[in-house]
Every structure is written in structure tokens, then in C-alpha cells.
């Protein structure tokens, strides 16, 4: 299993599959392992994400503040993967946008209707790609939160396992 993690609005990362090694292999086992490794192609995958940017939040508005971002998975050959998100502020199920004085509750959703919250049940998404696969993350700041004026931020870490 290989893991790639990225954080921030425009971060990206690349990971290559590692060849298994042993500290004290027998000579004939080492030779057999090298022969097998030489004949096996290893997938190369990368992950990138656009920033999830909300417009100005109006505490007097009865309308939710919605936004979306795209996570792009690219693999050199057919590869199964799982994708997970985690929040620096708050829990994965209840991330917070925070300023120096206050915090805004928001949610990350798997669907445009914003009915499937990331973090309810399994906080990951599985897929398979032999090229590029995009996943949209839908964000929502619920209306009716009484917060101070300020710049609110959070870091979401995207973890790709393949």
C-alpha cells in the first residue's frame, strides 16, 4: 500500500510504489524477488486538489453558503485506490473554519444535493483508474451562524492510498 497526502488549497503530492525489501534475505530468495520485481510494473499515482473557497458569509442571510472543489487522481496504470479527507480544525464530521476570534461550522459533502456528508460512516471514497479520475467535494456553511467579521480558514488533508 502506498499513501500520498496533501494539505492546503493548491498542494499536490506524488508517491511511487516501493519495492519490498528484507533485512537479511537468503541469496536465492533475493534473486527470485529481483526477477519478480523486474517483471512487474509499479503504478505511479498522484493527487492534486483545487481550493474550496466560500464567498463572503452573511450572518443575516437565510441562505446556505455553498462552494465546491475538485480532487484529481492520476495513475499510470489500472489501480484501485481509496481517498480520505481530514480536517485540521474540528473533527472530520464537523470541520470548523476558524479566525482568531471565532469559528464557523461547515460540512463537506459527496454529492451536489449535499445529502451525503463526508464523515458519516466511512470517511473515504474508493475508486479505480488507469488515467485521471476527478472527485468533486461540495462544501456548505449552514445559514444562521452568529460569528464575528474576519478571515476564516481551515486545512483539509487529502490522503490517497493505492
PDB file of C-alpha atoms in Angstrom:
ATOM      1  CA  UNK A   1       0.000   0.000   0.000  1.00  0.00           C
ATOM      2  CA  UNK A   2       1.239   3.484  -0.858  1.00  0.00           C
ATOM      3  CA  UNK A   3      -0.010   6.676   0.702  1.00  0.00           C
ATOM      4  CA  UNK A   4       0.021  10.209  -0.671  1.00  0.00           C
ATOM      5  CA  UNK A   5      -1.194  13.077   1.495  1.00  0.00           C
ATOM      6  CA  UNK A   6      -1.637  16.698   0.534  1.00  0.00           C
ATOM      7  CA  UNK A   7      -2.703  19.700   2.554  1.00  0.00           C
ATOM      8  CA  UNK A   8      -3.708  23.203   1.599  1.00  0.00           C
ATOM      9  CA  UNK A   9      -5.598  24.810  -1.205  1.00  0.00           C
ATOM     10  CA  UNK A  10      -3.203  24.063  -4.051  1.00  0.00           C
ATOM     11  CA  UNK A  11      -0.902  21.335  -2.744  1.00  0.00           C
ATOM     12  CA  UNK A  12      -0.109  18.175  -4.635  1.00  0.00           C
ATOM     13  CA  UNK A  13       1.938  15.073  -3.984  1.00  0.00           C
ATOM     14  CA  UNK A  14       3.322  12.087  -5.814  1.00  0.00           C
ATOM     15  CA  UNK A  15       4.201   8.666  -4.490  1.00  0.00           C
ATOM     16  CA  UNK A  16       5.763   5.684  -6.239  1.00  0.00           C
ATOM     17  CA  UNK A  17       5.227   2.104  -5.218  1.00  0.00           C
ATOM     18  CA  UNK A  18       8.137   0.864  -3.163  1.00  0.00           C
ATOM     19  CA  UNK A  19       9.842  -2.440  -3.847  1.00  0.00           C
ATOM     20  CA  UNK A  20       9.543  -4.729  -0.814  1.00  0.00           C
ATOM     21  CA  UNK A  21      12.880  -5.399   0.865  1.00  0.00           C
ATOM     22  CA  UNK A  22      14.084  -7.642   3.646  1.00  0.00           C
ATOM     23  CA  UNK A  23      16.902  -7.012   6.102  1.00  0.00           C
ATOM     24  CA  UNK A  24      18.539 -10.469   5.726  1.00  0.00           C
ATOM     25  CA  UNK A  25      17.189 -12.289   2.658  1.00  0.00           C
ATOM     26  CA  UNK A  26      18.616 -15.611   1.580  1.00  0.00           C
ATOM     27  CA  UNK A  27      20.573 -15.307  -1.652  1.00  0.00           C
ATOM     28  CA  UNK A  28      18.254 -17.476  -3.729  1.00  0.00           C
ATOM     29  CA  UNK A  29      15.145 -15.706  -2.349  1.00  0.00           C
ATOM     30  CA  UNK A  30      16.700 -12.338  -3.141  1.00  0.00           C
ATOM     31  CA  UNK A  31      17.416 -13.459  -6.704  1.00  0.00           C
ATOM     32  CA  UNK A  32      13.839 -14.706  -7.138  1.00  0.00           C
ATOM     33  CA  UNK A  33      12.413 -11.488  -5.680  1.00  0.00           C
ATOM     34  CA  UNK A  34      14.522  -9.353  -8.018  1.00  0.00           C
ATOM     35  CA  UNK A  35      13.383 -11.400 -11.000  1.00  0.00           C
ATOM     36  CA  UNK A  36       9.734 -10.961  -9.994  1.00  0.00           C
ATOM     37  CA  UNK A  37      10.135  -7.241  -9.282  1.00  0.00           C
ATOM     38  CA  UNK A  38      11.803  -6.652 -12.650  1.00  0.00           C
ATOM     39  CA  UNK A  39       8.811  -8.172 -14.477  1.00  0.00           C
ATOM     40  CA  UNK A  40       6.154  -6.314 -12.507  1.00  0.00           C
ATOM     41  CA  UNK A  41       5.183  -2.754 -13.404  1.00  0.00           C
ATOM     42  CA  UNK A  42       4.530  -0.494 -10.455  1.00  0.00           C
ATOM     43  CA  UNK A  43       1.780   2.071 -10.550  1.00  0.00           C
ATOM     44  CA  UNK A  44       2.655   5.703 -10.129  1.00  0.00           C
ATOM     45  CA  UNK A  45      -0.167   7.849  -8.754  1.00  0.00           C
ATOM     46  CA  UNK A  46      -0.521  11.492  -7.825  1.00  0.00           C
ATOM     47  CA  UNK A  47      -3.234  13.577  -6.221  1.00  0.00           C
ATOM     48  CA  UNK A  48      -3.994  17.279  -6.537  1.00  0.00           C
ATOM     49  CA  UNK A  49      -6.810  19.463  -5.261  1.00  0.00           C
ATOM     50  CA  UNK A  50      -8.276  22.850  -6.007  1.00  0.00           C
ATOM     51  CA  UNK A  51      -9.130  25.093  -3.076  1.00  0.00           C
ATOM     52  CA  UNK A  52     -12.578  25.068  -1.501  1.00  0.00           C
ATOM     53  CA  UNK A  53     -13.287  28.805  -1.395  1.00  0.00           C
ATOM     54  CA  UNK A  54     -16.523  30.203   0.019  1.00  0.00           C
ATOM     55  CA  UNK A  55     -17.837  33.655  -0.842  1.00  0.00           C
ATOM     56  CA  UNK A  56     -18.390  36.156   1.987  1.00  0.00           C
ATOM     57  CA  UNK A  57     -20.631  34.760   4.711  1.00  0.00           C
ATOM     58  CA  UNK A  58     -23.615  36.935   5.666  1.00  0.00           C
ATOM     59  CA  UNK A  59     -24.853  36.251   9.209  1.00  0.00           C
ATOM     60  CA  UNK A  60     -28.238  37.791   8.304  1.00  0.00           C
ATOM     61  CA  UNK A  61     -28.844  35.624   5.231  1.00  0.00           C
ATOM     62  CA  UNK A  62     -31.210  32.640   5.458  1.00  0.00           C
ATOM     63  CA  UNK A  63     -29.385  31.016   2.517  1.00  0.00           C
ATOM     64  CA  UNK A  64     -26.601  28.463   2.969  1.00  0.00           C
ATOM     65  CA  UNK A  65     -23.177  29.413   1.606  1.00  0.00           C
ATOM     66  CA  UNK A  66     -22.129  26.698  -0.876  1.00  0.00           C
ATOM     67  CA  UNK A  67     -18.893  26.012  -2.715  1.00  0.00           C
ATOM     68  CA  UNK A  68     -17.082  23.101  -4.364  1.00  0.00           C
ATOM     69  CA  UNK A  69     -13.568  21.875  -5.077  1.00  0.00           C
ATOM     70  CA  UNK A  70     -12.079  19.166  -7.267  1.00  0.00           C
ATOM     71  CA  UNK A  71      -9.719  16.377  -6.223  1.00  0.00           C
ATOM     72  CA  UNK A  72      -7.860  14.818  -9.168  1.00  0.00           C
ATOM     73  CA  UNK A  73      -6.311  11.342  -9.012  1.00  0.00           C
ATOM     74  CA  UNK A  74      -3.866  10.343 -11.766  1.00  0.00           C
ATOM     75  CA  UNK A  75      -2.383   6.847 -12.071  1.00  0.00           C
ATOM     76  CA  UNK A  76      -0.046   5.413 -14.700  1.00  0.00           C
ATOM     77  CA  UNK A  77      -1.939   2.111 -14.905  1.00  0.00           C
ATOM     78  CA  UNK A  78      -5.148   0.490 -13.640  1.00  0.00           C
ATOM     79  CA  UNK A  79      -5.001   0.966  -9.891  1.00  0.00           C
ATOM     80  CA  UNK A  80      -7.554   0.695  -7.111  1.00  0.00           C
ATOM     81  CA  UNK A  81      -7.418   3.449  -4.516  1.00  0.00           C
ATOM     82  CA  UNK A  82      -9.171   4.996  -1.567  1.00  0.00           C
ATOM     83  CA  UNK A  83      -9.429   8.692  -0.875  1.00  0.00           C
ATOM     84  CA  UNK A  84      -9.939  10.195   2.591  1.00  0.00           C
ATOM     85  CA  UNK A  85     -10.263  13.731   3.932  1.00  0.00           C
ATOM     86  CA  UNK A  86      -9.338  15.029   7.362  1.00  0.00           C
ATOM     87  CA  UNK A  87      -9.689  18.439   8.962  1.00  0.00           C
ATOM     88  CA  UNK A  88      -7.064  20.425  10.873  1.00  0.00           C
ATOM     89  CA  UNK A  89      -9.817  22.242  12.829  1.00  0.00           C
ATOM     90  CA  UNK A  90     -12.659  20.230  14.314  1.00  0.00           C
ATOM     91  CA  UNK A  91     -13.453  16.622  13.534  1.00  0.00           C
ATOM     92  CA  UNK A  92     -13.804  15.133  10.037  1.00  0.00           C
ATOM     93  CA  UNK A  93     -17.564  15.087  10.584  1.00  0.00           C
ATOM     94  CA  UNK A  94     -17.673  18.665  11.894  1.00  0.00           C
ATOM     95  CA  UNK A  95     -14.805  20.731  10.496  1.00  0.00           C
ATOM     96  CA  UNK A  96     -14.535  24.377  11.516  1.00  0.00           C
ATOM     97  CA  UNK A  97     -13.443  27.451   9.655  1.00  0.00           C
ATOM     98  CA  UNK A  98     -11.673  29.484  12.278  1.00  0.00           C
ATOM     99  CA  UNK A  99     -10.450  33.033  12.731  1.00  0.00           C
ATOM    100  CA  UNK A 100      -8.533  34.479  15.651  1.00  0.00           C
ATOM    101  CA  UNK A 101     -11.843  35.261  17.419  1.00  0.00           C
ATOM    102  CA  UNK A 102     -14.494  32.819  16.222  1.00  0.00           C
ATOM    103  CA  UNK A 103     -15.342  29.621  14.323  1.00  0.00           C
ATOM    104  CA  UNK A 104     -17.804  28.768  11.539  1.00  0.00           C
ATOM    105  CA  UNK A 105     -19.290  25.282  11.287  1.00  0.00           C
ATOM    106  CA  UNK A 106     -19.304  23.788   7.775  1.00  0.00           C
ATOM    107  CA  UNK A 107     -19.708  20.403   6.106  1.00  0.00           C
ATOM    108  CA  UNK A 108     -18.053  18.540   3.257  1.00  0.00           C
ATOM    109  CA  UNK A 109     -20.416  16.536   1.055  1.00  0.00           C
ATOM    110  CA  UNK A 110     -20.002  13.840  -1.587  1.00  0.00           C
ATOM    111  CA  UNK A 111     -22.974  14.938  -3.709  1.00  0.00           C
ATOM    112  CA  UNK A 112     -24.284  18.166  -5.251  1.00  0.00           C
ATOM    113  CA  UNK A 113     -27.558  17.875  -3.298  1.00  0.00           C
ATOM    114  CA  UNK A 114     -25.396  17.962  -0.150  1.00  0.00           C
ATOM    115  CA  UNK A 115     -27.169  14.987   1.376  1.00  0.00           C
ATOM    116  CA  UNK A 116     -24.137  12.655   1.739  1.00  0.00           C
ATOM    117  CA  UNK A 117     -21.797  14.142   4.334  1.00  0.00           C
ATOM    118  CA  UNK A 118     -18.139  13.103   4.183  1.00  0.00           C
ATOM    119  CA  UNK A 119     -17.507  11.533   7.547  1.00  0.00           C
ATOM    120  CA  UNK A 120     -20.814   9.790   8.155  1.00  0.00           C
ATOM    121  CA  UNK A 121     -19.923   6.138   8.278  1.00  0.00           C
ATOM    122  CA  UNK A 122     -16.740   5.683   6.277  1.00  0.00           C
ATOM    123  CA  UNK A 123     -14.833   8.882   5.683  1.00  0.00           C
ATOM    124  CA  UNK A 124     -13.273   7.606   2.485  1.00  0.00           C
ATOM    125  CA  UNK A 125     -14.160   7.044  -1.140  1.00  0.00           C
ATOM    126  CA  UNK A 126     -12.889   4.130  -3.244  1.00  0.00           C
ATOM    127  CA  UNK A 127     -12.215   4.091  -6.952  1.00  0.00           C
ATOM    128  CA  UNK A 128     -10.177   2.578  -9.752  1.00  0.00           C
ATOM    129  CA  UNK A 129      -8.401   4.465 -12.507  1.00  0.00           C
ATOM    130  CA  UNK A 130      -5.852   3.892 -15.247  1.00  0.00           C
ATOM    131  CA  UNK A 131      -5.639   7.567 -16.088  1.00  0.00           C
ATOM    132  CA  UNK A 132      -7.220  10.553 -14.441  1.00  0.00           C
ATOM    133  CA  UNK A 133     -10.274  10.493 -12.179  1.00  0.00           C
ATOM    134  CA  UNK A 134     -11.876  13.602 -10.682  1.00  0.00           C
ATOM    135  CA  UNK A 135     -13.940  13.770  -7.499  1.00  0.00           C
ATOM    136  CA  UNK A 136     -15.911  16.850  -6.528  1.00  0.00           C
ATOM    137  CA  UNK A 137     -16.122  17.860  -2.883  1.00  0.00           C
ATOM    138  CA  UNK A 138     -19.152  20.003  -2.104  1.00  0.00           C
ATOM    139  CA  UNK A 139     -18.888  22.385   0.831  1.00  0.00           C
ATOM    140  CA  UNK A 140     -21.667  24.114   2.762  1.00  0.00           C
ATOM    141  CA  UNK A 141     -21.645  26.677   5.549  1.00  0.00           C
ATOM    142  CA  UNK A 142     -25.124  26.443   7.106  1.00  0.00           C
ATOM    143  CA  UNK A 143     -27.050  29.694   7.426  1.00  0.00           C
ATOM    144  CA  UNK A 144     -27.851  31.230  10.787  1.00  0.00           C
ATOM    145  CA  UNK A 145     -24.447  31.230  12.488  1.00  0.00           C
ATOM    146  CA  UNK A 146     -23.716  34.329  14.526  1.00  0.00           C
ATOM    147  CA  UNK A 147     -19.995  34.992  14.074  1.00  0.00           C
ATOM    148  CA  UNK A 148     -17.700  37.999  14.054  1.00  0.00           C
ATOM    149  CA  UNK A 149     -16.325  39.561  10.873  1.00  0.00           C
ATOM    150  CA  UNK A 150     -12.955  38.053   9.946  1.00  0.00           C
ATOM    151  CA  UNK A 151     -10.997  35.746   7.685  1.00  0.00           C
ATOM    152  CA  UNK A 152     -11.892  32.112   8.368  1.00  0.00           C
ATOM    153  CA  UNK A 153      -9.620  29.267   7.279  1.00  0.00           C
ATOM    154  CA  UNK A 154      -9.079  25.557   7.702  1.00  0.00           C
ATOM    155  CA  UNK A 155      -6.732  22.990   6.184  1.00  0.00           C
ATOM    156  CA  UNK A 156      -8.188  19.811   4.750  1.00  0.00           C
ATOM    157  CA  UNK A 157      -5.727  16.964   4.199  1.00  0.00           C
ATOM    158  CA  UNK A 158      -6.434  14.658   1.265  1.00  0.00           C
ATOM    159  CA  UNK A 159      -4.976  11.156   1.662  1.00  0.00           C
ATOM    160  CA  UNK A 160      -4.707   8.775  -1.288  1.00  0.00           C
ATOM    161  CA  UNK A 161      -3.975   5.086  -0.664  1.00  0.00           C
ATOM    162  CA  UNK A 162      -3.248   2.829  -3.621  1.00  0.00           C
TER     163      UNK A 162
END
